[in-house]
C-alpha positions as CSV (number, residue, x, y, z in Angstrom):
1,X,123.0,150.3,54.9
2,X,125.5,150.0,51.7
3,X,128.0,147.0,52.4
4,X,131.2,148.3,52.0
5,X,132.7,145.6,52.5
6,X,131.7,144.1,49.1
7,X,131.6,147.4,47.4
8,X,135.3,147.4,47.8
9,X,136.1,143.6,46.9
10,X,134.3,144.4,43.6
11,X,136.3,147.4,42.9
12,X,139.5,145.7,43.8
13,X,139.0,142.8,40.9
14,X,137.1,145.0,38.5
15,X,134.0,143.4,38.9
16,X,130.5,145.2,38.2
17,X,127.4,144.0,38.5
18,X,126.7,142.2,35.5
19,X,129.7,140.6,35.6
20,X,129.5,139.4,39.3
21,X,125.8,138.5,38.6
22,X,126.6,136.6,35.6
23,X,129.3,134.4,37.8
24,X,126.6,134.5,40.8
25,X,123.7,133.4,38.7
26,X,121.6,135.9,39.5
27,X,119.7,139.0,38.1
28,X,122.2,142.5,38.3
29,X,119.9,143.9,40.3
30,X,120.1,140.9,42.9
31,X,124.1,142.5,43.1
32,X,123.0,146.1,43.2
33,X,120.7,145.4,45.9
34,X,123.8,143.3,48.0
35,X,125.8,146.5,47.3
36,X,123.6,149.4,48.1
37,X,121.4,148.2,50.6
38,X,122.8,145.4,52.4
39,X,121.2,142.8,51.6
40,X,122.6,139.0,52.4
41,X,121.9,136.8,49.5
42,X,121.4,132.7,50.1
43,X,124.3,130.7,51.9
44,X,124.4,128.8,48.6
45,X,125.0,131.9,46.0
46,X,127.2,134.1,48.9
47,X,129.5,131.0,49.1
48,X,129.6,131.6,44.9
49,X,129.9,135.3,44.6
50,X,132.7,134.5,47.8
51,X,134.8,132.4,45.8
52,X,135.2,134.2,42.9
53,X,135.7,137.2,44.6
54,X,138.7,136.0,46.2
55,X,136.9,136.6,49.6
56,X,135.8,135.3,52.6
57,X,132.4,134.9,52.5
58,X,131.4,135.7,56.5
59,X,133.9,138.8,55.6
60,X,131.7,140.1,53.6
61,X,128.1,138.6,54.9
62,X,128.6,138.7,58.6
63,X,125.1,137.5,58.8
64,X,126.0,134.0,57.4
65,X,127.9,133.1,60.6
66,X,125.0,132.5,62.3
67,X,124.8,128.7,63.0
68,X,121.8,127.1,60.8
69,X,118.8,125.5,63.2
70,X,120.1,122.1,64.7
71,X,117.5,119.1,64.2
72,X,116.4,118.1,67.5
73,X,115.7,114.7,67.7
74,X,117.1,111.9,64.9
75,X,114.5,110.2,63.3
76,X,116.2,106.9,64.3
77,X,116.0,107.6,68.8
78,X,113.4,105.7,69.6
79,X,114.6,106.3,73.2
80,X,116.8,107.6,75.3
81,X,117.6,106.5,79.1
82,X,119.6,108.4,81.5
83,X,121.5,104.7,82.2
84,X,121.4,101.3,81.1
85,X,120.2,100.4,85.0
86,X,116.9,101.9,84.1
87,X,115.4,99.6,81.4
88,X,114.6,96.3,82.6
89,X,116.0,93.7,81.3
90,X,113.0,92.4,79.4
91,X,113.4,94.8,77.0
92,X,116.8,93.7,75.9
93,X,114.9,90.1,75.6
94,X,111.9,91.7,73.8
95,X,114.2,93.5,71.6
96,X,116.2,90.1,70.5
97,X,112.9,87.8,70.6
98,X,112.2,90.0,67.3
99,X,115.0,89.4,65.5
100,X,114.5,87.1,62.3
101,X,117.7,87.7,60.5
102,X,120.6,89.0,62.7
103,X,121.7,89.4,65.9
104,X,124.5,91.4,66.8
105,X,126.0,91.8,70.4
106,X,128.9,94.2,71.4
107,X,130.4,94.2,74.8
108,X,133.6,93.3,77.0
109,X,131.1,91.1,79.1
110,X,127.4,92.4,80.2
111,X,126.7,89.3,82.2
112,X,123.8,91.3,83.5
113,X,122.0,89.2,80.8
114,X,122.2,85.8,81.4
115,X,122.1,86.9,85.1
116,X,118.8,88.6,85.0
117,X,117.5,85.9,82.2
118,X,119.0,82.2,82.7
119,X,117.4,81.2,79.5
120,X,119.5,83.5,77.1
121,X,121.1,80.8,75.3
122,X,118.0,78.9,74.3
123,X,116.5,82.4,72.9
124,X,119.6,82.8,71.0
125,X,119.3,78.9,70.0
126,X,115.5,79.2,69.2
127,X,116.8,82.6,66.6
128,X,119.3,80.6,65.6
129,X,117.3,77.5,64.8
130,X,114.8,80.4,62.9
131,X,117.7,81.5,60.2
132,X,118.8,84.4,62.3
133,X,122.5,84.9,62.2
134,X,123.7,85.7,65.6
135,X,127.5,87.1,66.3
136,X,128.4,87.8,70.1
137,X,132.0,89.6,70.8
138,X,133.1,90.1,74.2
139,X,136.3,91.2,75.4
140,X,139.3,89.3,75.7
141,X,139.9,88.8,79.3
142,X,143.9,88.9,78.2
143,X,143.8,92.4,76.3
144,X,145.5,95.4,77.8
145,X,142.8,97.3,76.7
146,X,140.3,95.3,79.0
147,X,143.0,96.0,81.8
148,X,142.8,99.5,81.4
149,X,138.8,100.0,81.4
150,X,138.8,97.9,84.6
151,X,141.7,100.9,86.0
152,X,139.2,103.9,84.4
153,X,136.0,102.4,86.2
154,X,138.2,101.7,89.2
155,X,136.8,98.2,88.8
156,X,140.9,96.2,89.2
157,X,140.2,92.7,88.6
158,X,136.3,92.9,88.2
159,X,136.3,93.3,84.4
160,X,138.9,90.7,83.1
161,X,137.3,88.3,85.3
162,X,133.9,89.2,84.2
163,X,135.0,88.8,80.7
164,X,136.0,85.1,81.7
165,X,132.7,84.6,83.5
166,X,130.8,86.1,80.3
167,X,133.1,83.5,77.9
168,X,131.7,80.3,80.3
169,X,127.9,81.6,79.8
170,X,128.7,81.5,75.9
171,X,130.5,78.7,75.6
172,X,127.7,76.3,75.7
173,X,126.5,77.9,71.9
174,X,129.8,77.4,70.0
175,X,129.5,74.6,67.8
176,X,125.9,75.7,67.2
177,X,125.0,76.5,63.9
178,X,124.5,79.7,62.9
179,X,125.8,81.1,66.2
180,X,129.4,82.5,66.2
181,X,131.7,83.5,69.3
182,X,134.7,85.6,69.3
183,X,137.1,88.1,71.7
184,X,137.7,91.0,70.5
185,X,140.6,93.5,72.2
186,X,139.6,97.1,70.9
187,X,138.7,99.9,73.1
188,X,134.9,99.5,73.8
189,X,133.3,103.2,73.0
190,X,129.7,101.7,72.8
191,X,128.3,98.0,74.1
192,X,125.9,97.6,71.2
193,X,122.9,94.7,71.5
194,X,121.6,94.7,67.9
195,X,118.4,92.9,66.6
196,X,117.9,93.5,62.7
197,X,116.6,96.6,62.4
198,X,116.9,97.9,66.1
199,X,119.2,98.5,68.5
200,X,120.2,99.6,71.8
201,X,123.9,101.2,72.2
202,X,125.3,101.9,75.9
203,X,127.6,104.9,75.7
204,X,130.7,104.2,77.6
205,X,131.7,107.1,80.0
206,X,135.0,107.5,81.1
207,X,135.5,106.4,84.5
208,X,131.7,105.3,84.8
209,X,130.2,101.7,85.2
210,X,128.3,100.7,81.8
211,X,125.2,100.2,84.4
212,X,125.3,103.9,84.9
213,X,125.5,105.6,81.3
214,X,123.6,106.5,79.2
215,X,121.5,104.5,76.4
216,X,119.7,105.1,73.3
217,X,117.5,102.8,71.2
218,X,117.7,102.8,67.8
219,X,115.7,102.1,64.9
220,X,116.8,102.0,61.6
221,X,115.1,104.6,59.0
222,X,117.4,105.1,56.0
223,X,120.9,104.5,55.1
224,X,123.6,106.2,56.5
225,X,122.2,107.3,59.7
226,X,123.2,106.8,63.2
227,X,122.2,103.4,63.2
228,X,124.5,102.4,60.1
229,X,127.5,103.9,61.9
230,X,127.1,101.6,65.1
231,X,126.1,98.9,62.5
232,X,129.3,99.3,60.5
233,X,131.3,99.8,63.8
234,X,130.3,96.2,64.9
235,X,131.7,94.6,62.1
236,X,134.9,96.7,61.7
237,X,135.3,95.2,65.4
238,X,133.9,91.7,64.2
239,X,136.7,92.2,61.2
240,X,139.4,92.0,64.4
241,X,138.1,89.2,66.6
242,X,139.0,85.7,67.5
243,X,136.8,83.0,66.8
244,X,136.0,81.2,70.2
245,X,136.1,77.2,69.2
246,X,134.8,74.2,70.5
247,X,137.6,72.9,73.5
């Protein structure tokens, strides 16, 4: 079937099919063949023919608007849980016990750790003592916007003085070298626990406990991907915090 469409937007800026083929870098014939019998050329050289044509290009390909194939699965997911409550904690240990050169946690106060594993500090000593650079931010206990997640999660109180109790764990490591401590006061999208090239990120549902959403653990293939942007969202965060020093 001829598309019209296209016949007319050639006719309407005096373009044949040399010259549109020319400008389209393609054969004539390719144009001739768009014209008379309906065929859709690449995204790529529709987009070109499009522009200067003066046209929009799903005007005159319909076809085009069909969405391309999504990927299914990033490279990076090594995992995904339903909510942090269903890993065990020792995989948060494993994960850090790996580290050799950094160590980044994210959170208003996940005392869940040093909860479920009293000897927390001496692994993050022991990395420490290794070369790895470890950097923990939790939330300030004073922020409004630690006020307002423990109002989403219908949690009052609970939160701020979880963020104090989560402070008294980690104070025993400032002072130690290598190890830094700091509040931060941002709004918490993602508790990240990072461990060089890994990571696990705990989405943050609105309204939700951080026990019950969702997880995924990352693993760093290439730059730029998804584990880059929690990377580089850790230290835009880290950019804002308050050191934590010795009393």
């Amino acid at each position: 079937m001829p598309n019209e469409k296209l016949r007319a937007a050639m006719a309407a800026g005096c373009w044949t099919y040399a010259s549109l083929a020319e400008k389209a870098e393609v054969d004539p014939k390719s144009v001739e063949r768009w014209v008379n019998r309906g065929r859709t050329p690449r995204r790529a050289t529709a987009m070109r023919a499009a522009e200067f044509l003066g046209e929009d290009v799903h005007a005159i390909w319909p076809s085009l608007r069909q969405p391309r194939p999504a990927r299914a699965v990033s490279p990076e997911l090594v995992a995904l849980y339903e909510q942090r409550a269903d890993i065990p904690v020792s995989a948060f240990v494993d994960l850090l016990s790996e580290a050799r050169e950094q160590i980044d946690v994210l959170v208003y106060a996940a005392v869940f750790l040093h909860e479920a594993y009293p000897r927390l500090n001496d692994l993050l000593q022991e990395r420490a003592a290794e070369g790895c650079a470890v950097r923990i931010a939790i939330g300030d206990p004073d922020s409004e916007n630690v006020r307002l997640r423990g109002e989403e999660e219908k949690f009052g109180h609970g939160i701020e003085s979880r963020c104090r109790l989560a402070l008294m764990h980690y104070r025993s490591l400032i002072g130690t070298q290598g190890i830094e401590v700091r509040t931060h006061a941002t709004t918490l999208y993602n508790s990240i626990y990072r461990a060089d090239d890994q990571a696990m990120v705990n989405a943050h549902v609105w309204g939700v406990n951080a026990f019950a959403a969702p997880v995924w653990h990352l693993r760093r293939s290439g730059v730029g991907g998804m584990f880059d942007t929690y990377a580089a969202s850790f230290d835009a965060v880290w950019a804002t915090a308050t050191l934590v020093g010795e009393d």
